[in-house]
Each structure stands twice: as C-alpha cells, then as structure tokens.
mmCIF file of C-alpha atoms in Angstrom:
data_model
loop_
_atom_site.group_PDB
_atom_site.id
_atom_site.type_symbol
_atom_site.label_atom_id
_atom_site.label_comp_id
_atom_site.label_asym_id
_atom_site.label_seq_id
_atom_site.Cartn_x
_atom_site.Cartn_y
_atom_site.Cartn_z
ATOM 1 C CA MET A 1 38.014 8.021 -37.577
ATOM 2 C CA ILE A 2 35.485 11.123 -36.765
ATOM 3 C CA ILE A 3 36.747 12.790 -33.678
ATOM 4 C CA ASP A 4 34.752 15.380 -31.817
ATOM 5 C CA MET A 5 37.053 17.281 -29.468
ATOM 6 C CA HIS A 6 34.498 19.624 -28.131
ATOM 7 C CA SER A 7 32.109 18.442 -25.829
ATOM 8 C CA HIS A 8 30.665 18.824 -22.304
ATOM 9 C CA THR A 9 29.648 16.871 -19.407
ATOM 10 C CA VAL A 10 29.365 17.075 -15.594
ATOM 11 C CA PRO A 11 30.576 14.726 -12.831
ATOM 12 C CA ASN A 12 28.769 11.807 -11.871
ATOM 13 C CA ALA A 13 27.513 13.242 -8.346
ATOM 14 C CA ILE A 14 26.250 16.286 -9.989
ATOM 15 C CA LYS A 15 23.954 13.853 -12.105
ATOM 16 C CA ARG A 16 22.378 12.737 -8.978
ATOM 17 C CA VAL A 17 21.324 16.068 -7.947
ATOM 18 C CA GLY A 18 17.532 16.465 -6.917
ATOM 19 C CA ALA A 19 15.178 19.113 -5.669
ATOM 20 C CA ASP A 20 16.983 19.327 -2.444
ATOM 21 C CA GLU A 21 20.251 21.612 -2.282
ATOM 22 C CA PHE A 22 23.254 19.621 -2.827
ATOM 23 C CA ASN A 23 26.893 20.956 -1.801
ATOM 24 C CA TRP A 24 29.375 19.592 -4.072
ATOM 25 C CA HIS A 25 32.808 20.859 -2.992
ATOM 26 C CA GLY A 26 31.803 24.291 -2.109
ATOM 27 C CA VAL A 27 29.181 24.510 -5.094
ATOM 28 C CA LYS A 28 25.529 24.693 -3.960
ATOM 29 C CA LEU A 29 23.543 22.907 -6.576
ATOM 30 C CA GLN A 30 19.703 21.885 -6.938
ATOM 31 C CA ALA A 31 17.592 20.812 -9.878
ATOM 32 C CA ASP A 32 14.776 22.823 -10.994
ATOM 33 C CA PRO A 33 11.328 22.041 -11.893
ATOM 34 C CA GLU A 34 12.046 22.614 -15.547
ATOM 35 C CA GLY A 35 14.495 19.855 -15.383
ATOM 36 C CA GLY A 36 17.634 22.000 -15.311
ATOM 37 C CA LEU A 37 20.556 22.737 -12.953
ATOM 38 C CA ARG A 38 21.037 25.851 -11.001
ATOM 39 C CA PHE A 39 24.349 26.239 -9.141
ATOM 40 C CA HIS A 40 25.507 28.980 -6.420
ATOM 41 C CA VAL A 41 29.491 29.411 -5.375
ATOM 42 C CA ALA A 42 30.965 32.144 -3.810
ATOM 43 C CA ASN A 43 28.815 35.231 -4.900
ATOM 44 C CA HIS A 44 28.130 33.837 -8.140
ATOM 45 C CA LYS A 45 24.847 32.171 -9.237
ATOM 46 C CA GLY A 46 23.959 30.391 -12.612
ATOM 47 C CA ARG A 47 22.153 27.791 -14.361
ATOM 48 C CA LEU A 48 23.613 25.064 -16.563
ATOM 49 C CA PRO A 49 22.530 25.987 -20.036
ATOM 50 C CA TRP A 50 21.310 22.514 -21.013
ATOM 51 C CA ARG A 51 18.844 20.094 -19.571
ATOM 52 C CA ASN A 52 19.959 16.441 -20.245
ATOM 53 C CA PHE A 53 22.892 16.726 -17.557
ATOM 54 C CA ARG A 54 22.042 13.506 -16.408
ATOM 55 C CA ALA A 55 22.671 11.680 -19.499
ATOM 56 C CA THR A 56 24.718 8.561 -19.330
ATOM 57 C CA PRO A 57 27.756 7.240 -21.356
ATOM 58 C CA GLU A 58 25.475 4.831 -23.057
ATOM 59 C CA ASP A 59 22.836 7.789 -24.072
ATOM 60 C CA ARG A 60 25.610 9.663 -25.423
ATOM 61 C CA ILE A 61 26.877 6.894 -27.452
ATOM 62 C CA LYS A 62 23.514 6.447 -29.270
ATOM 63 C CA LEU A 63 23.787 10.278 -30.153
ATOM 64 C CA LEU A 64 27.591 9.862 -31.393
ATOM 65 C CA ASP A 65 26.081 7.100 -33.577
ATOM 66 C CA ASP A 66 23.246 9.322 -34.848
ATOM 67 C CA PHE A 67 26.113 12.316 -35.369
ATOM 68 C CA GLY A 68 28.220 9.621 -37.312
ATOM 69 C CA ILE A 69 31.148 10.312 -34.771
ATOM 70 C CA ASP A 70 33.426 7.468 -33.789
ATOM 71 C CA PHE A 71 35.438 9.363 -30.773
ATOM 72 C CA GLN A 72 34.501 12.275 -28.467
ATOM 73 C CA LEU A 73 36.771 13.978 -26.126
ATOM 74 C CA LEU A 74 34.929 15.019 -22.747
ATOM 75 C CA SER A 75 35.330 18.045 -20.711
ATOM 76 C CA MET A 76 33.523 19.875 -17.701
ATOM 77 C CA SER A 77 30.818 21.992 -18.436
ATOM 78 C CA PRO A 78 32.246 25.721 -18.575
ATOM 79 C CA ALA A 79 29.129 26.719 -16.287
ATOM 80 C CA LEU A 80 30.573 25.078 -13.218
ATOM 81 C CA TRP A 81 34.253 26.528 -13.808
ATOM 82 C CA GLN A 82 34.294 28.404 -10.868
ATOM 83 C CA PHE A 83 37.689 29.906 -9.558
ATOM 84 C CA LYS A 84 36.761 31.665 -6.687
ATOM 85 C CA SER A 85 35.811 28.661 -4.519
ATOM 86 C CA ASP A 86 38.273 27.529 -1.660
ATOM 87 C CA PRO A 87 41.439 25.900 -3.431
ATOM 88 C CA ALA A 88 40.972 22.709 -1.353
ATOM 89 C CA ASP A 89 37.244 22.372 -2.615
ATOM 90 C CA GLY A 90 38.675 23.249 -6.219
ATOM 91 C CA LEU A 91 41.138 20.392 -6.015
ATOM 92 C CA ALA A 92 38.665 17.893 -4.549
ATOM 93 C CA ALA A 93 36.310 18.863 -7.142
ATOM 94 C CA ALA A 94 38.867 18.241 -10.066
ATOM 95 C CA ARG A 95 40.093 15.210 -8.956
ATOM 96 C CA GLU A 96 36.677 13.769 -8.602
ATOM 97 C CA PHE A 97 35.618 14.828 -12.071
ATOM 98 C CA ASN A 98 38.725 13.599 -13.604
ATOM 99 C CA ASN A 99 38.515 10.331 -12.047
ATOM 100 C CA ASP A 100 34.969 10.140 -13.263
ATOM 101 C CA ILE A 101 35.968 10.881 -16.927
ATOM 102 C CA ALA A 102 38.880 8.422 -16.886
ATOM 103 C CA GLU A 103 36.529 5.727 -15.808
ATOM 104 C CA ILE A 104 34.556 6.535 -18.840
ATOM 105 C CA ALA A 105 37.353 6.487 -21.070
ATOM 106 C CA ARG A 106 38.349 3.053 -19.489
ATOM 107 C CA THR A 107 35.029 1.361 -19.971
ATOM 108 C CA TYR A 108 34.735 2.789 -23.354
ATOM 109 C CA PRO A 109 38.032 3.304 -24.480
ATOM 110 C CA THR A 110 37.185 3.229 -28.434
ATOM 111 C CA ARG A 111 34.489 5.985 -27.896
ATOM 112 C CA PHE A 112 35.521 8.578 -25.043
ATOM 113 C CA GLY A 113 38.617 10.306 -24.072
ATOM 114 C CA GLY A 114 38.950 13.231 -21.846
ATOM 115 C CA PHE A 115 40.524 16.803 -21.054
ATOM 116 C CA ALA A 116 41.325 17.316 -17.253
ATOM 117 C CA TRP A 117 39.534 20.006 -15.527
ATOM 118 C CA LEU A 118 42.155 21.770 -13.077
ATOM 119 C CA PRO A 119 41.754 24.190 -9.962
ATOM 120 C CA LEU A 120 43.220 27.272 -11.722
ATOM 121 C CA GLN A 121 42.846 29.281 -8.765
ATOM 122 C CA ASP A 122 46.145 27.034 -7.230
ATOM 123 C CA PRO A 123 48.517 26.881 -10.077
ATOM 124 C CA LYS A 124 50.758 24.380 -8.093
ATOM 125 C CA ALA A 125 47.570 22.027 -7.338
ATOM 126 C CA SER A 126 46.817 22.555 -11.022
ATOM 127 C CA VAL A 127 50.366 21.505 -12.345
ATOM 128 C CA ASP A 128 50.192 18.582 -10.049
ATOM 129 C CA GLU A 129 46.591 17.471 -10.926
ATOM 130 C CA LEU A 130 47.341 17.819 -14.726
ATOM 131 C CA ALA A 131 50.295 15.420 -14.307
ATOM 132 C CA ARG A 132 48.218 12.811 -12.476
ATOM 133 C CA ALA A 133 45.551 13.215 -15.163
ATOM 134 C CA VAL A 134 47.813 12.819 -18.257
ATOM 135 C CA ASN A 135 50.149 10.063 -16.633
ATOM 136 C CA ASP A 136 48.112 8.061 -14.332
ATOM 137 C CA LEU A 137 44.752 8.694 -15.749
ATOM 138 C CA GLY A 138 45.767 8.745 -19.560
ATOM 139 C CA MET A 139 43.806 12.192 -20.125
ATOM 140 C CA VAL A 140 45.087 14.109 -23.301
ATOM 141 C CA GLY A 141 45.424 17.315 -21.581
ATOM 142 C CA ALA A 142 43.432 20.030 -19.891
ATOM 143 C CA SER A 143 40.413 22.438 -20.902
ATOM 144 C CA VAL A 144 41.376 25.887 -19.305
ATOM 145 C CA ALA A 145 39.076 28.925 -19.036
ATOM 146 C CA THR A 146 40.150 31.816 -21.162
ATOM 147 C CA HIS A 147 40.941 33.613 -17.763
ATOM 148 C CA VAL A 148 41.271 32.897 -13.799
ATOM 149 C CA ASN A 149 39.533 35.323 -12.048
ATOM 150 C CA GLY A 150 40.370 38.050 -14.215
ATOM 151 C CA GLU A 151 43.969 36.976 -14.724
ATOM 152 C CA ASN A 152 45.157 36.401 -18.698
ATOM 153 C CA TRP A 153 47.381 33.771 -19.802
ATOM 154 C CA ASP A 154 50.355 35.832 -20.038
ATOM 155 C CA SER A 155 50.470 35.950 -16.229
ATOM 156 C CA GLU A 156 53.533 34.705 -14.428
ATOM 157 C CA LYS A 157 51.360 33.236 -11.980
ATOM 158 C CA LEU A 158 49.634 31.125 -14.605
ATOM 159 C CA PHE A 159 52.881 30.186 -16.749
ATOM 160 C CA PRO A 160 53.659 27.038 -14.814
ATOM 161 C CA ILE A 161 50.534 25.494 -15.686
ATOM 162 C CA LEU A 162 51.216 26.240 -19.481
ATOM 163 C CA LYS A 163 54.872 24.795 -19.009
ATOM 164 C CA ALA A 164 53.523 21.673 -17.201
ATOM 165 C CA ALA A 165 51.366 20.823 -20.357
ATOM 166 C CA HIS A 166 54.228 21.762 -22.677
ATOM 167 C CA ASP A 167 56.805 19.242 -20.757
ATOM 168 C CA LEU A 168 54.265 16.652 -20.724
ATOM 169 C CA ASP A 169 53.293 17.234 -24.332
ATOM 170 C CA ALA A 170 49.730 17.689 -23.471
ATOM 171 C CA ILE A 171 46.953 19.629 -25.409
ATOM 172 C CA VAL A 172 45.537 22.728 -23.737
ATOM 173 C CA PHE A 173 41.967 23.651 -24.811
ATOM 174 C CA PHE A 174 40.974 27.014 -24.356
ATOM 175 C CA HIS A 175 37.127 27.821 -23.760
ATOM 176 C CA PRO A 176 35.195 30.770 -22.308
ATOM 177 C CA ALA A 177 34.036 30.789 -18.683
ATOM 178 C CA GLN A 178 32.795 33.752 -16.692
ATOM 179 C CA VAL A 179 32.714 36.093 -19.488
ATOM 180 C CA ARG A 180 34.003 39.439 -18.456
ATOM 181 C CA VAL A 181 32.000 41.694 -20.665
ATOM 182 C CA ARG A 182 28.630 40.141 -19.728
ATOM 183 C CA ASP A 183 27.523 42.961 -17.447
ATOM 184 C CA LEU A 184 28.136 45.108 -20.423
ATOM 185 C CA ILE A 185 25.948 43.161 -22.829
ATOM 186 C CA PRO A 186 23.327 41.386 -20.624
ATOM 187 C CA LYS A 187 20.385 41.218 -22.867
ATOM 188 C CA PHE A 188 19.455 38.935 -25.742
ATOM 189 C CA HIS A 189 22.242 36.246 -25.126
ATOM 190 C CA LEU A 190 24.789 38.732 -26.363
ATOM 191 C CA ARG A 191 27.165 37.607 -23.356
ATOM 192 C CA ASN A 192 27.344 34.343 -25.333
ATOM 193 C CA MET A 193 26.976 35.199 -28.935
ATOM 194 C CA ILE A 194 29.487 38.261 -28.770
ATOM 195 C CA GLY A 195 31.225 37.492 -25.204
ATOM 196 C CA ASN A 196 32.375 34.070 -25.994
ATOM 197 C CA PRO A 197 34.092 34.951 -29.227
ATOM 198 C CA TRP A 198 35.500 37.914 -27.329
ATOM 199 C CA GLU A 199 37.072 35.729 -24.431
ATOM 200 C CA ILE A 200 38.613 33.263 -27.057
ATOM 201 C CA THR A 201 40.257 36.079 -29.015
ATOM 202 C CA ALA A 202 41.564 37.815 -25.653
ATOM 203 C CA ALA A 203 42.973 34.381 -24.380
ATOM 204 C CA ALA A 204 45.001 33.867 -27.918
ATOM 205 C CA GLY A 205 46.031 37.665 -27.824
ATOM 206 C CA SER A 206 47.571 37.180 -24.430
ATOM 207 C CA LEU A 207 49.306 33.942 -25.275
ATOM 208 C CA VAL A 208 50.741 35.338 -28.507
ATOM 209 C CA PHE A 209 51.995 38.961 -27.229
ATOM 210 C CA GLY A 210 52.945 37.677 -23.812
ATOM 211 C CA GLY A 211 55.648 35.807 -25.600
ATOM 212 C CA VAL A 212 54.318 32.478 -24.172
ATOM 213 C CA LEU A 213 54.861 30.793 -27.366
ATOM 214 C CA ASP A 214 58.577 31.753 -27.562
ATOM 215 C CA LYS A 215 59.081 30.189 -24.152
ATOM 216 C CA LEU A 216 56.952 27.113 -24.630
ATOM 217 C CA PRO A 217 57.494 26.690 -28.660
ATOM 218 C CA ASN A 218 55.901 22.972 -28.723
ATOM 219 C CA LEU A 219 52.778 23.926 -26.355
ATOM 220 C CA LYS A 220 49.532 22.452 -28.245
ATOM 221 C CA VAL A 221 47.018 25.059 -28.237
ATOM 222 C CA VAL A 222 43.188 24.275 -29.374
ATOM 223 C CA LEU A 223 40.814 27.313 -29.333
ATOM 224 C CA CYS A 224 37.182 26.580 -29.576
ATOM 225 C CA HIS A 225 34.562 28.452 -31.282
ATOM 226 C CA GLY A 226 36.494 28.906 -34.562
ATOM 227 C CA GLY A 227 39.078 30.951 -32.578
ATOM 228 C CA GLY A 228 36.465 33.618 -32.093
ATOM 229 C CA TYR A 229 37.564 36.783 -33.690
ATOM 230 C CA THR A 230 41.168 35.635 -33.873
ATOM 231 C CA PRO A 231 41.016 34.848 -37.513
ATOM 232 C CA LEU A 232 39.360 38.452 -38.427
ATOM 233 C CA ALA A 233 41.904 40.293 -36.096
ATOM 234 C CA MET A 234 45.225 38.448 -37.303
ATOM 235 C CA GLY A 235 45.901 41.316 -39.832
ATOM 236 C CA ARG A 236 45.150 44.125 -37.080
ATOM 237 C CA MET A 237 47.486 42.062 -34.526
ATOM 238 C CA ASP A 238 50.378 41.953 -37.376
ATOM 239 C CA HIS A 239 49.606 45.876 -38.023
ATOM 240 C CA GLY A 240 49.745 46.719 -34.334
ATOM 241 C CA HIS A 241 52.996 44.540 -33.888
ATOM 242 C CA ALA A 242 54.576 46.412 -36.602
ATOM 243 C CA VAL A 243 53.841 49.959 -35.440
ATOM 244 C CA ARG A 244 53.472 49.601 -31.588
ATOM 245 C CA ALA A 245 56.497 49.323 -29.380
ATOM 246 C CA GLU A 246 54.798 47.752 -26.641
ATOM 247 C CA ALA A 247 53.414 44.825 -29.023
ATOM 248 C CA LYS A 248 57.035 44.164 -29.850
ATOM 249 C CA GLU A 249 58.475 43.509 -26.301
ATOM 250 C CA PHE A 250 58.228 39.633 -25.633
ATOM 251 C CA ILE A 251 57.870 38.075 -29.111
ATOM 252 C CA ARG A 252 60.219 37.293 -32.021
ATOM 253 C CA GLN A 253 57.742 36.993 -34.835
ATOM 254 C CA THR A 254 54.569 38.501 -36.202
ATOM 255 C CA PRO A 255 51.785 37.329 -34.320
ATOM 256 C CA SER A 256 50.073 35.590 -37.267
ATOM 257 C CA ASP A 257 53.170 33.333 -37.296
ATOM 258 C CA TYR A 258 51.836 32.100 -33.701
ATOM 259 C CA LEU A 259 48.512 32.223 -34.372
ATOM 260 C CA LYS A 260 48.850 29.776 -37.473
ATOM 261 C CA ALA A 261 50.312 27.269 -35.042
ATOM 262 C CA PHE A 262 47.040 27.092 -33.007
ATOM 263 C CA TYR A 263 44.464 24.570 -33.686
ATOM 264 C CA TYR A 264 40.794 25.897 -34.218
ATOM 265 C CA ASP A 265 37.532 24.113 -33.861
ATOM 266 C CA THR A 266 34.390 24.097 -36.546
ATOM 267 C CA ILE A 267 32.179 25.750 -34.324
ATOM 268 C CA THR A 268 31.934 29.002 -36.671
ATOM 269 C CA HIS A 269 28.270 28.498 -37.940
ATOM 270 C CA SER A 270 28.914 29.887 -40.918
ATOM 271 C CA VAL A 271 30.317 28.434 -43.962
ATOM 272 C CA PRO A 272 32.108 31.732 -45.010
ATOM 273 C CA GLY A 273 33.572 31.798 -41.659
ATOM 274 C CA LEU A 274 35.001 28.211 -41.738
ATOM 275 C CA GLU A 275 36.147 29.053 -44.972
ATOM 276 C CA PHE A 276 37.938 32.263 -44.074
ATOM 277 C CA LEU A 277 39.538 30.388 -40.874
ATOM 278 C CA ILE A 278 40.696 27.660 -43.331
ATOM 279 C CA GLU A 279 42.174 30.461 -45.387
ATOM 280 C CA GLN A 280 43.923 32.074 -42.492
ATOM 281 C CA VAL A 281 45.264 29.194 -40.715
ATOM 282 C CA GLY A 282 45.501 26.340 -43.127
ATOM 283 C CA GLU A 283 43.286 23.107 -43.391
ATOM 284 C CA ASP A 284 45.618 21.021 -41.117
ATOM 285 C CA LYS A 285 44.864 23.108 -38.095
ATOM 286 C CA ILE A 286 40.940 22.734 -38.070
ATOM 287 C CA VAL A 287 39.563 20.047 -35.893
ATOM 288 C CA LEU A 288 35.823 18.963 -35.466
ATOM 289 C CA GLY A 289 33.680 20.544 -32.501
ATOM 290 C CA THR A 290 30.075 20.092 -31.268
ATOM 291 C CA ASP A 291 29.853 21.908 -28.202
ATOM 292 C CA TYR A 292 27.457 18.970 -27.190
ATOM 293 C CA PRO A 293 24.984 19.232 -25.502
ATOM 294 C CA ALA A 294 24.858 23.324 -25.439
ATOM 295 C CA ASP A 295 22.132 24.980 -27.593
ATOM 296 C CA MET A 296 25.028 27.149 -29.221
ATOM 297 C CA GLY A 297 26.571 24.059 -30.707
ATOM 298 C CA SER A 298 25.771 22.198 -33.826
ATOM 299 C CA ALA A 299 23.157 20.271 -34.606
ATOM 300 C CA ASP A 300 24.411 18.111 -37.448
ATOM 301 C CA PRO A 301 28.151 18.765 -36.914
ATOM 302 C CA VAL A 302 29.456 16.080 -39.394
ATOM 303 C CA GLY A 303 26.665 16.637 -41.893
ATOM 304 C CA TRP A 304 27.344 20.478 -41.910
ATOM 305 C CA VAL A 305 31.156 19.949 -42.838
ATOM 306 C CA GLU A 306 30.451 16.995 -45.423
ATOM 307 C CA SER A 307 27.784 19.405 -46.942
ATOM 308 C CA ILE A 308 30.232 22.354 -47.758
ATOM 309 C CA GLY A 309 31.119 22.001 -51.317
ATOM 310 C CA SER A 310 34.138 24.148 -51.332
ATOM 311 C CA LEU A 311 36.115 21.773 -49.196
ATOM 312 C CA GLY A 312 37.353 18.847 -51.078
ATOM 313 C CA ALA A 313 37.111 15.262 -49.669
ATOM 314 C CA ALA A 314 40.721 15.142 -48.353
ATOM 315 C CA THR A 315 40.093 18.609 -46.438
ATOM 316 C CA ARG A 316 36.858 17.294 -45.032
ATOM 317 C CA LYS A 317 38.829 14.084 -43.870
ATOM 318 C CA LYS A 318 41.431 16.116 -42.103
ATOM 319 C CA ILE A 319 38.914 18.403 -40.493
ATOM 320 C CA LEU A 320 36.714 15.471 -39.466
ATOM 321 C CA GLY A 321 39.213 13.309 -38.059
ATOM 322 C CA ASP A 322 42.940 13.299 -39.395
ATOM 323 C CA ASN A 323 43.957 16.569 -37.834
ATOM 324 C CA MET A 324 42.919 15.615 -34.495
ATOM 325 C CA SER A 325 44.294 12.026 -34.589
ATOM 326 C CA ALA A 326 47.715 13.487 -35.470
ATOM 327 C CA LEU A 327 47.460 15.835 -32.853
ATOM 328 C CA LEU A 328 46.453 13.151 -30.254
ATOM 329 C CA GLY A 329 49.425 10.811 -31.839
ATOM 330 C CA LYS A 330 51.703 13.375 -31.197
ATOM 331 C CA THR A 331 50.380 13.814 -27.509
ATOM 332 C CA LYS A 332 50.963 9.909 -27.098
#
C-alpha cells in the first residue's frame, strides 16, 4: 500500500465560502475573483496558497489514482492554523474540522484517514479534543504547528498535549505555521523556502534539548519537509551538546540519538537531499509526503521516489508505504 501522510484540506463550511464575507468561528473568510480564499483573524490577514479548496473527496480520489497513491492522511491547511482567536472559537473550529475529516474517513475508509486539528491556544481543550479525535473519531493523531504564538514545544504549558499523544499512542505531525522569520525575509517567497525549514528545525531542536523525549520516550513524531535543516544540523547539535553546559541540562543522550527516532517525510525537492536524510536517520524513518495541494509539494511524488536509482526496491517500498503502515499499526 502506498500512503501519503502529508496532505491538506479545509472544513466543509469553508468550501462553501463565496464572494460575501463569511465568519467561521472567528475567522473572516472571502473568496476572491481569482478563485482563491482570503482570511482575516485577529491581527493576521492571509490567503490560502492554493485555489482548489472546493475539491471534494471524490475529486481527490481521482488525483490519488493518478499519483498511484492508495491511502492519504488529511490535515488542516496550515494557512488557517490561527491560535490568537478566542479559545472557544478555536475549540468549535477544531471539533467541526475533525468531525468533517472523520466523516470522509468513514465514507472512504480504504482511501482516507486524518490528523486532528487542535485549539493549541488552549492546552486543556487540546488534550480533551485529541482524546475525542483518537478514541471516538478514529483519527491517527494530530497535526500541530511548530510553535504556538511564539511558544516552543519544550514549554511546560504545551507539554500536556504531547503527554496526551504519548499516552494515547497517537502520532504528532509537526508542520510550520505562522513562520516567525517571515518579516526578516519578506520577498521572493523566502518565508516559505527558508522559513518553513527553519521552523521545523526549531521544533525538532526544542523537543530534543527540552528533554521531551526523555519524559515521553515512546512519543511518535513525524517532521514534515524532510525535517527542514535538521539532518544537516545533527552534527552541530551533537557538538554543541558536547561543549555547552546548557545543551546538556535536560537530556541524557546525544541529540542525534533522539533525532534518529523521529520520522521524516520525503519532501526534500532534491535527490541528494533525500539520500542524505536516509544516510542520517535510516531508511526505516522516511515516509511519503506530497504536501498536496500546495504548490511547494511534489508534482509526481511516487514517480519521483521510484526514479531514484540509488534506492533499492526494498527501500523504495519502505518509503512509499511500509514505514507508515508500520507506524499506523503501532498506533492502532
């Protein structure tokens, strides 16, 4: 089975948004003349970075067949991961989205599964919603932002969310949202090309050096975008751990030991990049991701992996589905 673990969608209500402004749990939405979607929440304005937000599950199945993908895990579009809204609005939005995705998975159980979306500005509500999503809705875990209003994942405030995932045996899929360096690199889409890998690397470093994995040794972590700069930074993190007292404060192993326990998707946009990632963490830790329908995803995700001559058939099979099947099996 070929599994795409990294794809995005929006709740059903948003697919119905037209030219008139629509308030969805505190998020103001409006379709634009070009077929896109604009949003405004708190002091943040933005635009969904893909136009086919109205696509139905049936439309998506046709595309999956074209890609050669058997099963896809859905998660909320990160453009809509806003954590400055009222916590009650955030919880209502999360519950609605999770119900929508669970219904798609019930309708097409052999084609779709889902990561829950959580109101991360309210850790207690997030813990409760994650339990509902996993236990009642059958979701495999949660997709979470690389930070929550500037707070990293070594934060004591956010720790209960990770502990809940650990205790539920749920997967935590880390994805950039609200990139913190975007104002430093506002041109040329660098906020994505440089900012997104920076965000995922910062999240990985915070998890490791904050001692989260010592407290939660069985936490199932998947990092998107090939882990960002994490594979390249492993040596530097290990060196820093060896020479800096503050880098030893909360962890018992070298940083790369923890980083090699994470899973990483294939979205490196580079054959040498993917080969290096495999060299760093091992072929058993790589899972297929498309980032569909974002333009920064892969146009032919399965074909690209299958075209890499340096990867043997057994390795390609692991990457395209076996590794994720094993992780999902452990979750169940």
